[in-house]
XYZ file of C-alpha atoms in Angstrom:
440
model
C 7.320 -15.910 172.026
C 10.527 -16.342 170.383
C 12.100 -13.339 168.683
C 11.920 -15.317 165.434
C 8.214 -15.981 165.793
C 7.480 -12.313 166.525
C 9.470 -11.409 163.314
C 7.439 -14.027 161.339
C 4.228 -12.756 162.412
C 5.140 -9.053 161.876
C 6.151 -10.244 158.408
C 2.735 -11.902 158.089
C 0.942 -8.675 159.078
C 2.874 -6.325 156.999
C 2.608 -8.537 154.006
C -1.211 -8.589 154.541
C -1.403 -4.790 154.826
C 0.617 -4.317 151.766
C -1.355 -6.750 149.465
C -2.936 -5.188 146.533
C -6.323 -6.559 147.412
C -6.080 -5.616 151.185
C -9.109 -3.603 152.407
C -8.677 -1.972 155.822
C -10.119 -4.126 158.724
C -10.342 -4.058 162.382
C -7.659 -6.107 164.510
C -10.051 -9.024 165.038
C -10.914 -9.490 161.427
C -7.216 -9.093 160.312
C -6.438 -12.031 162.879
C -8.959 -14.036 161.316
C -7.813 -13.234 157.749
C -4.421 -14.455 159.004
C -5.926 -17.694 160.119
C -4.377 -17.270 163.640
C -5.405 -19.556 166.419
C -6.296 -18.482 169.991
C -2.866 -19.324 171.331
C -1.469 -16.690 169.052
C -3.860 -13.982 170.125
C -1.448 -12.171 172.692
C 1.425 -12.462 170.188
C -0.741 -10.795 167.391
C -1.891 -7.985 169.753
C 1.670 -7.351 170.906
C 3.098 -7.415 167.374
C 0.311 -5.074 165.995
C 0.897 -2.768 168.937
C 4.606 -2.535 168.039
C 3.753 -1.774 164.347
C 1.452 1.024 165.462
C 3.909 2.361 167.917
C 6.808 2.464 165.402
C 4.625 4.125 162.716
C 4.716 1.176 160.239
C 0.852 0.883 160.529
C -1.853 3.184 161.727
C -5.471 2.899 163.024
C -8.246 5.060 161.583
C -11.269 6.369 163.728
C -13.153 3.267 162.940
C -10.458 1.129 164.489
C -9.255 -0.215 160.948
C -5.708 -1.043 160.601
C -3.887 0.461 157.596
C -0.323 0.587 156.415
C 1.566 3.831 156.750
C 4.319 5.759 154.833
C 6.888 4.440 152.589
C 7.284 0.681 151.986
C 10.354 0.478 149.833
C 11.778 1.597 146.448
C 11.962 0.054 143.011
C 13.024 0.992 139.419
C 11.048 1.056 136.239
C 10.032 2.828 133.318
C 7.674 5.835 133.208
C 4.449 6.164 131.180
C 2.708 9.293 131.540
C -0.913 9.831 130.546
C -2.923 12.885 129.189
C -4.115 13.905 132.694
C -0.663 14.685 133.684
C -0.278 11.714 135.988
C 1.531 8.430 135.153
C 2.530 4.861 135.757
C 5.764 3.326 136.376
C 6.220 -0.216 135.128
C 8.668 -2.123 137.440
C 11.654 -3.826 135.884
C 10.939 -6.826 138.090
C 7.231 -7.708 139.047
C 6.905 -6.969 142.728
C 4.949 -9.553 144.742
C 3.061 -6.961 146.773
C 1.993 -5.464 143.463
C 1.044 -8.826 142.031
C 2.690 -7.955 138.897
C 0.803 -4.586 138.629
C 2.128 -1.177 137.814
C 2.663 1.789 140.138
C 0.436 4.909 139.846
C 2.248 8.286 140.204
C 0.173 11.417 140.629
C 1.226 14.439 138.636
C 2.637 16.261 141.621
C 4.897 13.189 142.370
C 6.258 12.732 138.787
C 8.766 15.547 139.189
C 10.296 15.989 135.625
C 10.246 12.497 134.603
C 8.821 11.838 131.055
C 7.502 8.951 129.247
C 10.261 6.238 128.528
C 12.603 7.481 131.437
C 14.112 5.122 133.674
C 13.512 5.960 137.205
C 13.678 5.182 141.023
C 10.392 5.181 142.622
C 9.538 5.239 146.310
C 6.426 2.910 147.056
C 3.857 4.521 149.065
C 1.260 2.839 151.357
C -1.253 5.105 149.746
C -3.564 3.390 147.288
C -5.990 4.387 144.645
C -9.747 3.590 144.800
C -9.020 0.490 142.619
C -6.479 -0.731 144.953
C -3.374 0.226 142.907
C -0.355 1.051 144.793
C 0.941 4.761 144.531
C 4.449 5.988 144.513
C 6.708 9.062 144.200
C 9.430 9.408 141.669
C 12.661 9.887 143.703
C 15.097 10.478 140.776
C 15.527 9.950 137.062
C 18.140 7.223 136.352
C 18.249 7.570 132.592
C 16.439 9.943 130.055
C 14.624 8.173 127.261
C 15.708 11.304 125.298
C 16.872 14.795 125.616
C 16.302 15.790 122.088
C 12.844 16.999 120.707
C 11.287 18.592 117.723
C 8.857 21.611 117.761
C 7.811 24.768 116.298
C 9.314 28.091 117.036
C 6.996 30.712 118.519
C 7.383 33.959 120.285
C 5.416 35.237 123.244
C 5.807 38.351 125.255
C 9.285 39.161 123.467
C 10.677 35.676 124.406
C 11.419 32.667 122.257
C 9.677 29.374 122.782
C 9.258 26.093 121.084
C 6.047 24.153 121.085
C 6.955 20.510 121.212
C 5.187 18.180 118.661
C 2.880 15.771 120.358
C 1.083 15.989 123.752
C 4.002 15.131 125.888
C 4.673 18.746 126.968
C 1.459 20.874 127.114
C 3.284 24.056 127.709
C 5.843 25.780 125.390
C 9.498 25.370 126.186
C 11.622 28.563 126.860
C 14.628 28.711 124.724
C 17.887 30.006 126.225
C 19.806 32.382 124.093
C 17.052 32.093 121.393
C 18.978 34.552 119.087
C 21.961 32.271 118.724
C 20.507 30.346 115.581
C 18.146 33.007 114.377
C 14.905 30.900 114.109
C 11.978 32.482 112.452
C 8.289 32.128 113.070
C 6.765 28.716 112.283
C 10.323 27.075 111.715
C 10.598 23.512 112.765
C 13.574 23.199 115.291
C 15.468 20.505 117.082
C 15.986 21.302 120.688
C 18.214 19.956 123.428
C 16.521 19.906 126.782
C 18.527 21.760 129.603
C 15.826 21.549 132.237
C 12.821 19.277 131.891
C 9.433 20.798 132.995
C 7.690 19.646 135.996
C 4.621 20.758 138.288
C 6.983 23.208 139.965
C 8.943 24.744 137.168
C 9.048 25.388 133.549
C 11.454 23.623 131.202
C 14.337 25.288 129.413
C 16.216 24.231 126.196
C 18.619 25.263 123.372
C 18.078 25.079 119.638
C 20.567 22.533 117.982
C 19.323 22.671 114.460
C 16.775 24.464 112.394
C 15.054 22.054 109.924
C 13.038 24.592 107.854
C 9.609 26.252 107.458
C 6.584 24.051 108.755
C 4.763 22.761 105.793
C 7.886 22.939 103.295
C 8.489 19.686 101.319
C 10.555 17.274 103.248
C 10.331 18.902 106.467
C 7.629 16.315 107.987
C 10.027 13.541 107.094
C 12.879 15.203 108.845
C 10.627 15.902 111.817
C 9.715 12.338 112.106
C 13.447 11.283 111.805
C 14.462 13.704 114.674
C 11.409 13.192 116.783
C 11.890 9.372 116.945
C 15.684 9.725 117.287
C 16.246 7.436 114.138
C 19.902 7.082 113.313
C 20.672 8.414 110.045
C 24.510 7.470 109.898
C 26.266 4.172 110.287
C 29.273 4.135 112.604
C 32.738 3.861 110.599
C 33.374 0.461 112.085
C 29.989 -1.141 111.008
C 30.783 0.470 107.294
C 34.120 -1.020 107.286
C 32.734 -4.307 108.180
C 30.152 -4.149 105.427
C 32.914 -3.298 102.805
C 34.809 -6.260 104.161
C 31.889 -8.575 103.715
C 31.496 -7.425 100.079
C 35.121 -8.156 99.254
C 34.905 -11.744 100.690
C 31.781 -12.578 98.526
C 32.484 -14.886 95.675
C 29.381 -15.883 93.515
C 31.474 -18.935 92.295
C 32.086 -20.268 95.601
C 28.971 -22.241 96.430
C 30.278 -24.894 98.904
C 27.539 -25.886 101.176
C 24.768 -24.378 99.215
C 22.139 -25.826 96.714
C 22.787 -24.354 93.306
C 19.244 -23.004 92.036
C 20.915 -20.566 89.658
C 19.354 -22.249 86.750
C 15.821 -22.199 88.096
C 13.232 -19.739 86.858
C 13.047 -17.290 89.940
C 11.600 -13.918 89.934
C 10.877 -11.063 92.481
C 7.553 -8.856 92.573
C 7.830 -5.718 94.657
C 6.522 -2.051 94.554
C 7.789 0.034 91.639
C 9.723 2.222 94.112
C 11.321 -0.500 95.981
C 15.098 -0.174 96.592
C 15.986 -3.505 98.295
C 14.575 -6.889 96.986
C 14.718 -9.578 99.808
C 12.348 -12.329 98.871
C 11.817 -14.188 95.578
C 9.720 -17.174 94.355
C 9.927 -20.174 92.002
C 7.164 -22.740 90.981
C 7.068 -25.920 88.957
C 4.612 -28.704 88.749
C 5.080 -32.349 88.290
C 2.974 -34.516 85.926
C 0.908 -35.794 88.856
C -0.287 -32.341 89.653
C 2.153 -31.844 92.724
C 3.212 -28.344 92.982
C 6.894 -27.348 94.087
C 7.001 -23.947 95.492
C 10.242 -22.189 96.374
C 10.344 -19.186 98.719
C 13.752 -17.627 98.634
C 14.775 -14.916 101.284
C 17.979 -13.048 101.114
C 20.591 -14.575 103.351
C 21.575 -11.395 105.337
C 23.030 -13.320 108.158
C 25.772 -14.693 106.196
C 27.304 -11.260 105.878
C 26.925 -10.241 109.521
C 29.160 -11.909 112.276
C 27.384 -12.206 115.473
C 28.526 -9.691 118.013
C 30.411 -7.567 115.438
C 29.796 -3.819 115.004
C 27.563 -4.482 112.261
C 25.476 -6.898 114.308
C 25.318 -4.440 117.134
C 24.137 -1.583 114.950
C 21.633 -3.691 113.269
C 20.158 -4.662 116.727
C 20.154 -1.100 117.758
C 18.131 -0.095 114.651
C 15.944 -3.355 114.770
C 14.375 -2.719 111.308
C 14.477 -0.683 108.277
C 12.397 2.396 108.463
C 10.275 3.283 105.397
C 9.289 7.058 105.172
C 7.590 8.772 102.217
C 10.376 8.917 99.464
C 12.975 7.965 102.101
C 14.409 4.631 103.574
C 16.496 4.367 106.729
C 18.134 0.798 106.311
C 19.009 -1.444 109.151
C 22.169 -2.444 107.365
C 24.613 -0.347 105.208
C 23.352 0.030 101.647
C 26.502 -1.834 100.450
C 24.578 -4.890 101.916
C 20.862 -3.826 101.829
C 20.817 -2.614 98.397
C 23.615 -4.700 97.342
C 24.682 -8.275 98.168
C 21.635 -8.802 100.448
C 19.358 -7.590 97.670
C 17.994 -10.142 95.130
C 18.881 -7.935 92.094
C 17.934 -9.069 88.578
C 20.522 -11.132 86.772
C 22.855 -11.338 89.920
C 23.732 -14.394 91.830
C 22.720 -14.228 95.528
C 22.692 -16.321 98.542
C 19.497 -17.088 100.205
C 17.523 -19.111 102.835
C 15.269 -21.024 100.621
C 12.096 -23.004 101.633
C 11.067 -25.599 99.155
C 7.457 -26.622 99.765
C 5.612 -29.561 98.245
C 1.780 -28.963 97.712
C -0.748 -31.430 96.654
C -3.107 -30.982 93.660
C -5.814 -30.011 96.156
C -3.679 -27.345 97.996
C -2.559 -29.342 100.797
C 1.127 -28.980 102.077
C 3.028 -32.416 101.850
C 6.234 -31.323 103.089
C 8.894 -28.566 103.124
C 12.872 -28.500 102.959
C 15.034 -25.709 104.264
C 18.107 -25.109 102.298
C 21.098 -22.669 102.134
C 20.964 -21.805 98.425
C 22.337 -19.625 95.643
C 19.747 -18.170 93.015
C 19.750 -15.900 90.193
C 16.929 -13.644 89.870
C 15.454 -13.876 86.296
C 13.192 -10.803 86.359
C 12.384 -8.079 88.671
C 8.718 -7.223 88.387
C 6.693 -4.374 89.834
C 3.155 -5.274 90.927
C 1.520 -3.332 88.092
C 3.449 -5.204 85.477
C 2.199 -8.529 86.470
C -1.647 -8.595 86.109
C -1.401 -7.542 82.356
C 0.698 -10.764 81.772
C -1.674 -13.039 83.777
C -4.717 -11.565 82.252
C -3.565 -11.691 78.664
C -1.006 -14.456 78.362
C -0.768 -13.938 74.499
C -0.948 -10.061 74.743
C 1.870 -7.564 74.006
C 3.109 -7.574 77.713
C 3.530 -11.285 77.765
C 5.217 -11.450 74.254
C 7.708 -9.199 75.535
C 8.765 -11.660 78.393
C 10.712 -14.934 78.592
C 8.196 -17.677 77.843
C 9.465 -19.421 81.113
C 8.567 -16.383 83.009
C 5.228 -16.043 81.587
C 4.447 -19.779 82.365
C 5.634 -19.245 85.955
C 3.310 -16.178 86.383
C 0.384 -18.263 85.134
C 1.135 -21.105 87.428
C 1.520 -18.727 90.345
C -1.733 -17.317 89.682
C -3.498 -20.727 89.336
C -1.965 -21.981 92.736
C -2.890 -18.527 94.461
C -6.546 -19.034 93.436
C -6.407 -22.706 94.517
C -5.151 -21.583 97.969
C -7.504 -18.753 98.281
C -10.461 -21.073 97.667
C -9.077 -23.590 100.188
C -8.809 -20.822 102.777
C -12.307 -19.587 102.124
C -13.769 -22.965 102.489
C -12.026 -23.297 105.756
C -13.624 -20.077 107.069
C -11.080 -17.378 106.346
C -12.135 -13.881 106.424
C -11.069 -11.611 103.469
C -10.862 -7.929 104.733
C -10.557 -5.366 102.101
C -8.608 -2.505 103.799
C -7.754 0.477 101.800
C -3.912 0.822 101.364
C -2.669 4.511 101.815
C 0.199 5.542 99.559
C 2.118 9.019 99.101
C 2.415 10.219 95.637
C 5.297 12.742 95.306
C 5.681 14.807 92.104
C 8.054 17.760 91.890
C 8.543 17.516 95.635
C 4.939 18.068 96.217
C 2.351 15.412 97.578
């Protein structure tokens, strides 16, 4: 047998032993599973003997062939589970795992935590379901080293019980008197040593947020627990200021001028940024012309700029009770990229034609400029719709009242059409927080 043939057969045998669905079998059954012919019998026996002698395979007391020891390393992200064990989700799907994840017993996790990037050594050991097991060799990158918890004292020493279930045991605080925390204070800690099966964790307090249960403390806790950014880099702020100075509402080159149209926004009463507006008209033949206008944020953000990179890092604006962490600096999110009343703003507009029976006939997408005629809160709209001749309606521009009436008519038409086509209407309660005098 040629050396190359031996290596090929060896690779076939190892691949079979390491396959996720492999169940230990005797050499004869293994040869049949590999679909080897009689002429390959001696080669198979010799190759298998070499694997057994070199420790890459083993034979149990029933004569069945099993893989042995470590079978390589890979990297991935840890996800711990409530039992204390965890899984590693590989960065690259491994053929021998068939795209599956790697199970890590609690004793083999070391001090790795959920979200950490790790290097894991694959083991030949399997779970009863056939999943490959592994052992964390080292943590490559921590998901976070900052956590929020509650200060407690036990046996004359200071500890912090971390919020959530990630750390079941309190974390010892080094030099706990440095910041003078008091019982039940919510604090931010920086982990010095992560806890593992073999040793306790240790941390230092970096900030005291306040007494647990005090107004605003829960919001601060969420911000620090999730690592939400609260400040913009100076470079991103400078680019936002530069974008505002370049904006000229009279320069509409390349944009459709819709500033004379009746266009409104409808948002919650406590909204701070207004990023979508609507317009609606109707032709003599009954065709509806619906305009949906979205603030053209991209026109103020240069791809690859510091502003763009910071927006990508944040991903979205985060809305907390009584507090907003914007994706873009407020110069933009509450300024030029907000469709404020009586201000000219640039938009991405979709102009949709709808037939009298509610069918969409076509749509055009335009870069446009609009002027928001009226900023409504939701609770202001229904009195005007219900009583078009009532006091609320009489206080409004007749064009706006007509627009609201037409919007309601089209909305009911589209709702009936959806219902006839089998749409399911689910009435799910909406939860809101009502703060008065700093109390919920």
